[in-house]
mmCIF file of C-alpha atoms in Angstrom:
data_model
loop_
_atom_site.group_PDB
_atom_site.id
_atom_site.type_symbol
_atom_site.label_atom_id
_atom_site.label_comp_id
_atom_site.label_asym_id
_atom_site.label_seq_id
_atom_site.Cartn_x
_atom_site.Cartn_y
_atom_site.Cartn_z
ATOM 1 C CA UNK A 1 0.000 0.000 0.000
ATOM 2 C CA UNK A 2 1.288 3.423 -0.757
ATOM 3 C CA UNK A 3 0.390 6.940 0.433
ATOM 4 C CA UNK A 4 0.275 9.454 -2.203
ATOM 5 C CA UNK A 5 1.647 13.247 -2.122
ATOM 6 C CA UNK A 6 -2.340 14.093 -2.548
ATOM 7 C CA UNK A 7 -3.300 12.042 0.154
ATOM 8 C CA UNK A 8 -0.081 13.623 2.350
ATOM 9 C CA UNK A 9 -1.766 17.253 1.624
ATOM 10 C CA UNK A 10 -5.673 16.275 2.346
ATOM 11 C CA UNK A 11 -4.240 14.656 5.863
ATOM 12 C CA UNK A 12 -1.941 17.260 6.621
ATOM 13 C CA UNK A 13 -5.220 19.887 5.973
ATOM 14 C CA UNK A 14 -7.474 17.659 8.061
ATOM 15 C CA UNK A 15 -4.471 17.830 10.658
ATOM 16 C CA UNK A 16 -3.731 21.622 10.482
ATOM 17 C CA UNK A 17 -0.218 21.050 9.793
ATOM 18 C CA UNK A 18 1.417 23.050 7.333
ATOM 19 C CA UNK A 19 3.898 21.854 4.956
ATOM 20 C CA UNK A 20 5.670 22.979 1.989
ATOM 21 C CA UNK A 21 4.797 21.884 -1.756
ATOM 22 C CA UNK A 22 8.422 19.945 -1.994
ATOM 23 C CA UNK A 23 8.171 18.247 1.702
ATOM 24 C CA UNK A 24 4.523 16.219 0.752
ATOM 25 C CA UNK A 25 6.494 14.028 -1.996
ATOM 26 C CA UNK A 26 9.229 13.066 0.996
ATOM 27 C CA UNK A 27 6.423 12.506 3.130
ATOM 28 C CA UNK A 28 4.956 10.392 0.657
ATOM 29 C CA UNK A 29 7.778 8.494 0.621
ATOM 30 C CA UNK A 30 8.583 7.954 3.931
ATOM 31 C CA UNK A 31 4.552 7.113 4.952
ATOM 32 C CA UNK A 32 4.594 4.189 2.279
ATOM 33 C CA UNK A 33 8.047 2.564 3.235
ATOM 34 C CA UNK A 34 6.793 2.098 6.851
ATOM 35 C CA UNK A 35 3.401 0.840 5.616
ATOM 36 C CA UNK A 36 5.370 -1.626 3.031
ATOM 37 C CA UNK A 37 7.109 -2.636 7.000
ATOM 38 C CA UNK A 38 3.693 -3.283 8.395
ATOM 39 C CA UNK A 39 3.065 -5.259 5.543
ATOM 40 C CA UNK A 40 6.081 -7.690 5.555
ATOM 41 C CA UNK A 41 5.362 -8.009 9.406
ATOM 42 C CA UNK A 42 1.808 -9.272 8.652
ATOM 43 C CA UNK A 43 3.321 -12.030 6.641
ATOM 44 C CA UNK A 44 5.071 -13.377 9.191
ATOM 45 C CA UNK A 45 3.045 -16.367 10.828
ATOM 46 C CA UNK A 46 2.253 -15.702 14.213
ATOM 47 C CA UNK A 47 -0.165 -19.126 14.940
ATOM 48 C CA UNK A 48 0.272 -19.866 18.472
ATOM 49 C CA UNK A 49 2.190 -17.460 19.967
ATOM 50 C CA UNK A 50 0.617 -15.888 22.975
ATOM 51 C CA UNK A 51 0.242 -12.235 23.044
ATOM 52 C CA UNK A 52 3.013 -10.189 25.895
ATOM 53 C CA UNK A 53 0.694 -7.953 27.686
ATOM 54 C CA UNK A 54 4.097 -7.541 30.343
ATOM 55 C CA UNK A 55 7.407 -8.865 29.840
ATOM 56 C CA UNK A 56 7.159 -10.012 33.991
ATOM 57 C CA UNK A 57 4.697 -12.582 34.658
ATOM 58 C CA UNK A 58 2.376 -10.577 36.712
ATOM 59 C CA UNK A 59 -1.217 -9.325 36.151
ATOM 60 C CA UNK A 60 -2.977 -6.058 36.028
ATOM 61 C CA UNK A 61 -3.176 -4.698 39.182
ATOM 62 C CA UNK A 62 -6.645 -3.743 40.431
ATOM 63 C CA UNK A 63 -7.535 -1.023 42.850
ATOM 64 C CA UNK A 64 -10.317 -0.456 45.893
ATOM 65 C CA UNK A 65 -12.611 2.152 44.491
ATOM 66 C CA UNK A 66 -12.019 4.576 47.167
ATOM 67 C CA UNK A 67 -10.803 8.584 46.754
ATOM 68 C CA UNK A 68 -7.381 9.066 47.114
ATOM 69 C CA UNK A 69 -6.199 11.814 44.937
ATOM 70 C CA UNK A 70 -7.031 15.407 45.838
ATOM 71 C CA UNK A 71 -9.118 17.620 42.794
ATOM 72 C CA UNK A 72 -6.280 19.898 41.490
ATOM 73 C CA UNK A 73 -8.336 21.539 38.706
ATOM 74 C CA UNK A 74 -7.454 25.197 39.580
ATOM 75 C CA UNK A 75 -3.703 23.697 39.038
ATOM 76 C CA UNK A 76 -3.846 22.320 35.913
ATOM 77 C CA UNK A 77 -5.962 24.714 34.893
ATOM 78 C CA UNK A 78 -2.845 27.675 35.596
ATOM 79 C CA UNK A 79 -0.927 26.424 33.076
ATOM 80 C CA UNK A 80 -3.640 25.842 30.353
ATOM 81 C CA UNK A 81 -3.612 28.564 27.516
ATOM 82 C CA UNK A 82 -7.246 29.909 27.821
ATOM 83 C CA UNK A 83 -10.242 28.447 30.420
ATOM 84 C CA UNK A 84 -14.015 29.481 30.995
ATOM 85 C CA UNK A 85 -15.908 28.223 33.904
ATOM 86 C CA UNK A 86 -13.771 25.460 34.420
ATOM 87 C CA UNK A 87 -13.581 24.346 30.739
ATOM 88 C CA UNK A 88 -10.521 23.840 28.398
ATOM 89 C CA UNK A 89 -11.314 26.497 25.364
ATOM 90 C CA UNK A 90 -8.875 25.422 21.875
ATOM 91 C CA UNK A 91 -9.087 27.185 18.621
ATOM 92 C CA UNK A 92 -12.048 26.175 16.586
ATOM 93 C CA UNK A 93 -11.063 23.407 13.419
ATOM 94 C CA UNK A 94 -14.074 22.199 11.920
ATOM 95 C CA UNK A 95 -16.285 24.431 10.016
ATOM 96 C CA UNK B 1 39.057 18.386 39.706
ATOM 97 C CA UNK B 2 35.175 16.855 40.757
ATOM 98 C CA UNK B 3 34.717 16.460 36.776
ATOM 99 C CA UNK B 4 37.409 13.723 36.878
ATOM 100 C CA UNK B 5 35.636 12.137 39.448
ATOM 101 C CA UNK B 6 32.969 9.451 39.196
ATOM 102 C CA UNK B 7 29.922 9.850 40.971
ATOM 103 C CA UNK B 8 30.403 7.299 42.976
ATOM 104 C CA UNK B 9 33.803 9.147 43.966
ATOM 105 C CA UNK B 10 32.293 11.967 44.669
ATOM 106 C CA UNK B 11 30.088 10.584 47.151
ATOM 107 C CA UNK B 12 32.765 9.524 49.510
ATOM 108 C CA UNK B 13 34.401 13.068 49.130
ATOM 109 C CA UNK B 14 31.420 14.247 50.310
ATOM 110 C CA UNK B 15 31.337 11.944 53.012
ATOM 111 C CA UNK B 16 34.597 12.523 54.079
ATOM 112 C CA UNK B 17 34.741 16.363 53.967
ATOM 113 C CA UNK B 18 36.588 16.386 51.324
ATOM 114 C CA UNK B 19 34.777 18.586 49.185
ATOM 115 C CA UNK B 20 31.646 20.383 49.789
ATOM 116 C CA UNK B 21 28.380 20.205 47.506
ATOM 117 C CA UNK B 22 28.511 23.983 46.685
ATOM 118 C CA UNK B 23 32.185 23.242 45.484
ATOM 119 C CA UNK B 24 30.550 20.394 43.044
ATOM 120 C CA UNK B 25 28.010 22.089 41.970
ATOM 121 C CA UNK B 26 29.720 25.381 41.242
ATOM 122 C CA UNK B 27 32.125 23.715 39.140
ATOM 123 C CA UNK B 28 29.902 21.571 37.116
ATOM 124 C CA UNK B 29 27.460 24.861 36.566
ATOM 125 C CA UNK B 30 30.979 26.682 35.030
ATOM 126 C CA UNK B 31 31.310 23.781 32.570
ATOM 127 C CA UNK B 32 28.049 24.021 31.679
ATOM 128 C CA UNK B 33 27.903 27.352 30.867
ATOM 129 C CA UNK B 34 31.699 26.960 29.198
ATOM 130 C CA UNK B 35 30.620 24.254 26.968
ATOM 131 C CA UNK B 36 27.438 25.312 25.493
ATOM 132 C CA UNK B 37 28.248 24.821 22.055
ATOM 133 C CA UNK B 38 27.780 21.100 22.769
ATOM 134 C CA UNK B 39 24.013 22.167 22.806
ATOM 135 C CA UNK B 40 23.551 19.484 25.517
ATOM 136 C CA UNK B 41 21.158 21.456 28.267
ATOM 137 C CA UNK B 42 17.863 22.868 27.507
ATOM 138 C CA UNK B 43 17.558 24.462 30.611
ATOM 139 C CA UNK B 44 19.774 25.095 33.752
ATOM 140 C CA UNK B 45 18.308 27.064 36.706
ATOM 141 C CA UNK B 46 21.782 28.445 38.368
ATOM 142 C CA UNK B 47 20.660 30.468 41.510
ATOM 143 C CA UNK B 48 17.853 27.604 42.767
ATOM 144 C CA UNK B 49 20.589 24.529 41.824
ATOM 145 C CA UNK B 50 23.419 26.602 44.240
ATOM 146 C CA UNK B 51 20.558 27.229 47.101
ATOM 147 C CA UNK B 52 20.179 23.098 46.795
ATOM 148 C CA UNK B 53 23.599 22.692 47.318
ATOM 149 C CA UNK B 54 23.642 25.380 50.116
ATOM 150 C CA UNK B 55 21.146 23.485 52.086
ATOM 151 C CA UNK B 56 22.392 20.137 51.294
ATOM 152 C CA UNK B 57 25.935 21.167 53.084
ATOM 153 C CA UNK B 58 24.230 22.988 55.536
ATOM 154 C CA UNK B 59 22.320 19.554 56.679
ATOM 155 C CA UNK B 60 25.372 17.465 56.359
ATOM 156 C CA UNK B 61 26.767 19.616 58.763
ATOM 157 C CA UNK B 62 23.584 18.490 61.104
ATOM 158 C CA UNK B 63 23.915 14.973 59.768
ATOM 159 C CA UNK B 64 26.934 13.928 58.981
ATOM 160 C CA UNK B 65 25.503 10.192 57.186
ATOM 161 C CA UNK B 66 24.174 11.580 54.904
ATOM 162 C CA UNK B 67 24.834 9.537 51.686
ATOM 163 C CA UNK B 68 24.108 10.896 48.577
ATOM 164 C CA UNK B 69 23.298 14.233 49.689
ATOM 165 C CA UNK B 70 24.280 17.174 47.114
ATOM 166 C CA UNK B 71 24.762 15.007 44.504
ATOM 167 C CA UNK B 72 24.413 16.220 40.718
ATOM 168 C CA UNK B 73 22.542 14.683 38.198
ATOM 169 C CA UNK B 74 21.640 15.403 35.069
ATOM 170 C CA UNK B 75 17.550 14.678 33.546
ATOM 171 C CA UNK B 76 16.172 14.388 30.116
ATOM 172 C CA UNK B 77 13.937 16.556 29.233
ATOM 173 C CA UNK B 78 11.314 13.901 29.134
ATOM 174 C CA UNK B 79 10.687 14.024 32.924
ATOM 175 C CA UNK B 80 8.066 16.005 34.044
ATOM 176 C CA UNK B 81 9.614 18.411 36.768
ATOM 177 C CA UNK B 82 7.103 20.867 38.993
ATOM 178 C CA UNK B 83 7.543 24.692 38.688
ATOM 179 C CA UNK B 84 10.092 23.770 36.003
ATOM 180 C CA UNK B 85 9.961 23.599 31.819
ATOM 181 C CA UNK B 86 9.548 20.113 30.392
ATOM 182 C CA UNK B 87 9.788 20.624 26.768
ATOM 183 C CA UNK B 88 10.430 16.665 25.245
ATOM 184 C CA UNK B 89 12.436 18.350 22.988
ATOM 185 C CA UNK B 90 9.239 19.952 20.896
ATOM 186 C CA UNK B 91 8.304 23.525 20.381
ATOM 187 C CA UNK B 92 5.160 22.151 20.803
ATOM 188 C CA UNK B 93 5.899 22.054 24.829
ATOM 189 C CA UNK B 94 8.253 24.789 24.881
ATOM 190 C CA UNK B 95 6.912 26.716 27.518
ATOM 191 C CA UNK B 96 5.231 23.739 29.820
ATOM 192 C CA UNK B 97 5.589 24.016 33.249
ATOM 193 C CA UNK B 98 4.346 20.641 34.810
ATOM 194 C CA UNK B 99 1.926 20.518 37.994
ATOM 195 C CA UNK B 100 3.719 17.526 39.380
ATOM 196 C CA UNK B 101 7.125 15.864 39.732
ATOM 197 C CA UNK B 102 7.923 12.392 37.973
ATOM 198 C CA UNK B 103 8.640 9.257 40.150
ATOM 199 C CA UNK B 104 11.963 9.290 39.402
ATOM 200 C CA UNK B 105 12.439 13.047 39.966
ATOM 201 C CA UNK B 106 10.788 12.627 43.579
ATOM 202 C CA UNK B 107 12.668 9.483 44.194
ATOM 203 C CA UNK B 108 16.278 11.336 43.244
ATOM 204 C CA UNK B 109 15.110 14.321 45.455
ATOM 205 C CA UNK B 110 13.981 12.099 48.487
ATOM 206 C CA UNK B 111 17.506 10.917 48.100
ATOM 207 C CA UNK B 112 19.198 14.054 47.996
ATOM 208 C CA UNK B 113 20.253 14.707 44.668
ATOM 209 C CA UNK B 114 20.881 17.785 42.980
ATOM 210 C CA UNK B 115 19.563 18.248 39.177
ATOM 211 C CA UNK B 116 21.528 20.640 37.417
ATOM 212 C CA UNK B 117 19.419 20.733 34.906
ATOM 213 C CA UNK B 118 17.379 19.384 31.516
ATOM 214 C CA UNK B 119 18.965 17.782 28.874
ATOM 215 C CA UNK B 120 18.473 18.078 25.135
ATOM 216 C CA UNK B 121 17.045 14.936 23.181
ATOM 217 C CA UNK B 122 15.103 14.298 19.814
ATOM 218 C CA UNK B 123 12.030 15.350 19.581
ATOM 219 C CA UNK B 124 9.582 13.425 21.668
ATOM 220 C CA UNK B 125 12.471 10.735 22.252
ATOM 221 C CA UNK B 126 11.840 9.873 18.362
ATOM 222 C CA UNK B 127 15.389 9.561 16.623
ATOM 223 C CA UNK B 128 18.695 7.932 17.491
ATOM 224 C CA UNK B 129 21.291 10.903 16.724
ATOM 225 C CA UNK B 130 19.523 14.126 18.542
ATOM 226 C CA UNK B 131 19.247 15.668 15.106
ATOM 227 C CA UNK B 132 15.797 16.150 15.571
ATOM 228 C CA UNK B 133 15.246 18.447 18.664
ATOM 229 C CA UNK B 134 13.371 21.692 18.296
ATOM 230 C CA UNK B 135 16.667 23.253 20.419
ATOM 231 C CA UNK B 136 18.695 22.125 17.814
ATOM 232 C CA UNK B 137 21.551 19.158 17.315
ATOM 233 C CA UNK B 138 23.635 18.136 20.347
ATOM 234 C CA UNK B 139 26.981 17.573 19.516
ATOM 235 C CA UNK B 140 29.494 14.496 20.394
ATOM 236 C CA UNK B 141 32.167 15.667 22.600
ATOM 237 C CA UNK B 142 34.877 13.061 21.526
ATOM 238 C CA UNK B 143 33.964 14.535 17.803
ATOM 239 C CA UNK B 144 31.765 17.423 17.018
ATOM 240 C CA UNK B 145 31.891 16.875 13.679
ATOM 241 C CA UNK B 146 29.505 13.356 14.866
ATOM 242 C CA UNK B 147 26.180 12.864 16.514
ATOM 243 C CA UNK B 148 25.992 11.774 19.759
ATOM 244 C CA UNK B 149 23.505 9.420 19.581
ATOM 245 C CA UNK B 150 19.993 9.968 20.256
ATOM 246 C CA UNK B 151 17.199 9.648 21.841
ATOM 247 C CA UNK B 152 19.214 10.655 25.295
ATOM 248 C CA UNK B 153 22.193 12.567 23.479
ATOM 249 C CA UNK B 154 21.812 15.558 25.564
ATOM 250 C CA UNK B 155 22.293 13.443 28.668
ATOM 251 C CA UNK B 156 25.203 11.014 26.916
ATOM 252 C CA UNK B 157 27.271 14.164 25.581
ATOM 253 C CA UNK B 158 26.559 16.180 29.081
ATOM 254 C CA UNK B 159 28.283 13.079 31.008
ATOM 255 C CA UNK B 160 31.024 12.055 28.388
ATOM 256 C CA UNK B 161 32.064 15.830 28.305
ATOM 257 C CA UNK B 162 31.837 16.020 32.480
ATOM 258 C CA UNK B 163 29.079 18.928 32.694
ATOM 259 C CA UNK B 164 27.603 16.449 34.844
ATOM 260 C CA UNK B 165 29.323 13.358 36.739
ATOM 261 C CA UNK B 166 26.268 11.296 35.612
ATOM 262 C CA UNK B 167 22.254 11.645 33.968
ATOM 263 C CA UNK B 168 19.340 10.220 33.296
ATOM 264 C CA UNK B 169 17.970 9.154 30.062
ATOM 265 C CA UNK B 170 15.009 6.943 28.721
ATOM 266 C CA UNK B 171 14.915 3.678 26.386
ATOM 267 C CA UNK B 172 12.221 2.594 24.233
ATOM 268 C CA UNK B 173 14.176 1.062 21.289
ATOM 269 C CA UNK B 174 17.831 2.166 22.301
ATOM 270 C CA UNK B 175 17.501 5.864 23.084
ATOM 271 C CA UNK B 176 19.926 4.913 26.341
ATOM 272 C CA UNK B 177 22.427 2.354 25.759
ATOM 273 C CA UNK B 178 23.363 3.463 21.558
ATOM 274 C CA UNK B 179 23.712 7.498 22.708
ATOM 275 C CA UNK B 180 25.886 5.660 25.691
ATOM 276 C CA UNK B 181 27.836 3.786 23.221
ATOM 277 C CA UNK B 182 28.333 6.862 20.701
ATOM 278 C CA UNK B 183 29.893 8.587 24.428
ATOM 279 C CA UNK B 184 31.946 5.723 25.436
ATOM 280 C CA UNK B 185 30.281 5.569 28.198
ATOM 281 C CA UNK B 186 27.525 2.774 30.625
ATOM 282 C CA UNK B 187 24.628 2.963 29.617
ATOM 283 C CA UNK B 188 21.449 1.015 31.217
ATOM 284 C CA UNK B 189 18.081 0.261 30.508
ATOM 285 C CA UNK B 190 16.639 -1.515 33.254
ATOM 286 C CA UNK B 191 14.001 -4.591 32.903
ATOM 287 C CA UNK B 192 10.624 -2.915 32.365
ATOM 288 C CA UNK B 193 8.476 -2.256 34.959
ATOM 289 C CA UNK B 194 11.762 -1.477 37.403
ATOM 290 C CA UNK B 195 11.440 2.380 37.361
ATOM 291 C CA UNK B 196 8.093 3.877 37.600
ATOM 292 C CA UNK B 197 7.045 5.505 33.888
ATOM 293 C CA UNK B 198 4.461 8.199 36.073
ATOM 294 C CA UNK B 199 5.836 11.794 34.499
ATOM 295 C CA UNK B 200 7.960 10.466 31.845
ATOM 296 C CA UNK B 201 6.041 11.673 28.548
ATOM 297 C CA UNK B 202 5.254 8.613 26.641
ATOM 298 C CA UNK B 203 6.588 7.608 23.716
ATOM 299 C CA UNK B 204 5.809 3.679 23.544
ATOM 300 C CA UNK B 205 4.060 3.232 26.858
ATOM 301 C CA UNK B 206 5.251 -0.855 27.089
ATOM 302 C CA UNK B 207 8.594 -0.244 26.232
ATOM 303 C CA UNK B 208 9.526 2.932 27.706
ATOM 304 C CA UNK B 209 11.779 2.451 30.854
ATOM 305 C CA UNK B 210 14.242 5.354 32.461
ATOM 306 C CA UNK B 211 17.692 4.430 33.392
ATOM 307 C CA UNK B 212 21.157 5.879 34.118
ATOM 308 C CA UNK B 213 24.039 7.277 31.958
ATOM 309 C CA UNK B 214 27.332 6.797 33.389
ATOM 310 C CA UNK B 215 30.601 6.753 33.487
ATOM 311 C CA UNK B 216 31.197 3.348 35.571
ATOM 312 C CA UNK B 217 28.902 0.381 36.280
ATOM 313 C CA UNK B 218 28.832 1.300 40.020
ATOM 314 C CA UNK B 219 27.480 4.246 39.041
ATOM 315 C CA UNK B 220 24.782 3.159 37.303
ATOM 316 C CA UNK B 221 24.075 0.832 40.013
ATOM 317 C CA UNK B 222 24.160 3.669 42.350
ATOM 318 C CA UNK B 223 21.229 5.434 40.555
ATOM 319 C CA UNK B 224 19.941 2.468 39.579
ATOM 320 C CA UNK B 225 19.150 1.966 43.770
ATOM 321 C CA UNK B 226 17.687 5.333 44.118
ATOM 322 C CA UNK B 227 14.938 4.860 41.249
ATOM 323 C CA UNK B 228 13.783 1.348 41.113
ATOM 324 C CA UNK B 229 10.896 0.479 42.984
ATOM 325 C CA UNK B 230 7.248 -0.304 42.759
ATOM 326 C CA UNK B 231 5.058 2.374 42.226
ATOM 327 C CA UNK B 232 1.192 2.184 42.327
ATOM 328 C CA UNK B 233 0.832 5.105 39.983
ATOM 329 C CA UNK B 234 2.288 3.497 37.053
ATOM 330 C CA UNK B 235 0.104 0.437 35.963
ATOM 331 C CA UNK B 236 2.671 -1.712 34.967
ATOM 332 C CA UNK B 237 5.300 -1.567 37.681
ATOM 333 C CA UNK B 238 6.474 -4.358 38.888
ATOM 334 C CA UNK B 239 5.880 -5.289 42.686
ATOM 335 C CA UNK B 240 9.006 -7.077 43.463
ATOM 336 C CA UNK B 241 11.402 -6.644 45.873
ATOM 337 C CA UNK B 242 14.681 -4.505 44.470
ATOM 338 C CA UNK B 243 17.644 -6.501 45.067
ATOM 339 C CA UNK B 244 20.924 -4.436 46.602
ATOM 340 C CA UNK B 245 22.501 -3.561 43.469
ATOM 341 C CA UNK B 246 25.847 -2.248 45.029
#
């Protein structure tokens, strides 16, 4: 499968990302090889090897449902760009 | 001079009275700032590092086993650090100021290290020669006409060229031990789920795993005492007991 230099420039508008006329056909490029990886990895036959969740045999730990952490919302909030009423507010990207 | 001195070295001159933190410290700050073209620190915070080492003598004074105490290290950018920047690298978090401190920054602290400061690295730990950082290329000391290996290259040049007698870098694929190798120095990364990931930014979430960057194996063992450890904010760390590496 291959990723063309259109389909670099419709992604990259979706994305917001700017990029210059000569970078998309590099891009192109470089998308495809690692999709030509994915595809020589999904020859290989992997029937009956167990998935590694963990390289250590242990299992996922599970927790008592009880409050521990403290609300820090006005904290994180400091560092956040613009807020309103407690809300995160980002630019606006769909039309 | 402390720059030809291991870290481990430095310890016992410390414990001896043979040299004081602020000594240390001062003279790894001056290299710093006289070897900048090495590109190897993001950010260095002078006046607060020196007050650490102030009150690091000042309670050896009070307590005079105090091992480790005033120690510098060195951290990748990658480690989230309160009230300081944590850029990854990216212009994207140029100016990000974390709420919290990593494990492994609270772990180095509760032990009494010093960090001198942030080290430079590809962007968002993606590359292998530090090429790729938004602060620009770090250089290899033994050549600066080579890289220095990447993803930890700030941290591998910083130690190889003594601004630091040791740091801390992260592994997913390599980003420790082949920046390590490019530095001629030890280089660890440590079975996963040893260090606690909480604060490192992600790059591969089960492969990620911190370790030291050193100039001797005792070294690394040294540091690699001070971070391991279970830690019930990180999903995947592993509950064992960890073994006396020294």
């Amino acid at each position: 499968m291959s990723i063309s230099k259109s389909d670099v420039e419709h992604v990259a508008r979706l994305a917001r990302i700017g990029i210059e006329p000569h970078e998309a056909e590099r891009y192109s490029i470089d998308l495809s090889n690692i999709l030509t990886l994915v595809e020589q990895m999904n020859k290989i036959d992997t029937e009956g090897v167990q998935p590694m969740a963990h390289p250590q045999d242990i299992q996922l730990r599970l927790r008592d449902d009880e409050v521990k952490e403290v609300n820090k919302r006005d904290q994180f909030q400091a560092i956040a760009t613009a807020v309103k009423q407690g809300l995160y507010l980002v630019p606006k990207v769909i039309d | 001079m402390p720059h030809r001195q291991s870290l481990s070295a430095l310890n016992r001159m410390l414990a001896t009275g043979g040299i004081s933190s602020t000594e240390i410290i001062t003279h790894f700050l001056d290299r710093i700032e006289q070897n900048q073209q090495l590109n190897a620190f993001v950010s260095v915070d002078r006046e607060q590092t020196l007050a650490q080492a102030q009150q690091a003598d000042h309670s050896r004074r009070n307590e005079p086993n105090s091992n480790l105490k005033g120690l510098p290290v060195a951290l990748k950018d990658i480690f989230c650090t309160q009230d300081q920047l944590t850029s990854c690298g990216s212009r994207i978090l140029s100016n990000f100021v974390s709420p919290y401190d990593a494990t492994v920054v609270e772990r180095l602290d509760k032990d009494g290290f010093i960090v001198l400061g942030k080290t430079n690295m590809d962007e968002f730990a993606m590359g292998s020669s530090n090429e790729s950082s938004y602060f620009g290329p770090v250089l290899n000391p033994w050549n600066k006409a080579r890289v220095p290996g990447g993803s930890s290259g700030g941290s591998a040049a910083a130690v190889s060229a003594r601004l630091v007698p040791a740091a801390i870098g992260t592994d997913t694929g390599g980003s420790i031990r082949q920046p390590a190798a490019f530095c001629g120095l030890t280089g660890l990364k440590p079975s996963y789920g040893r260090i606690s990931r909480y604060g490192m930014v992600a790059y591969a979430s089960s492969l990620d795993q911190a370790g030291p960057i050193t100039q001797s194996a005792e070294d690394a063992a040294l540091l690699l005492q001070t971070m391991a450890g279970f830690d019930s904010r990180d999903s995947t760390s592993l509950d064992a007991a960890v073994p006396d590496y020294l």
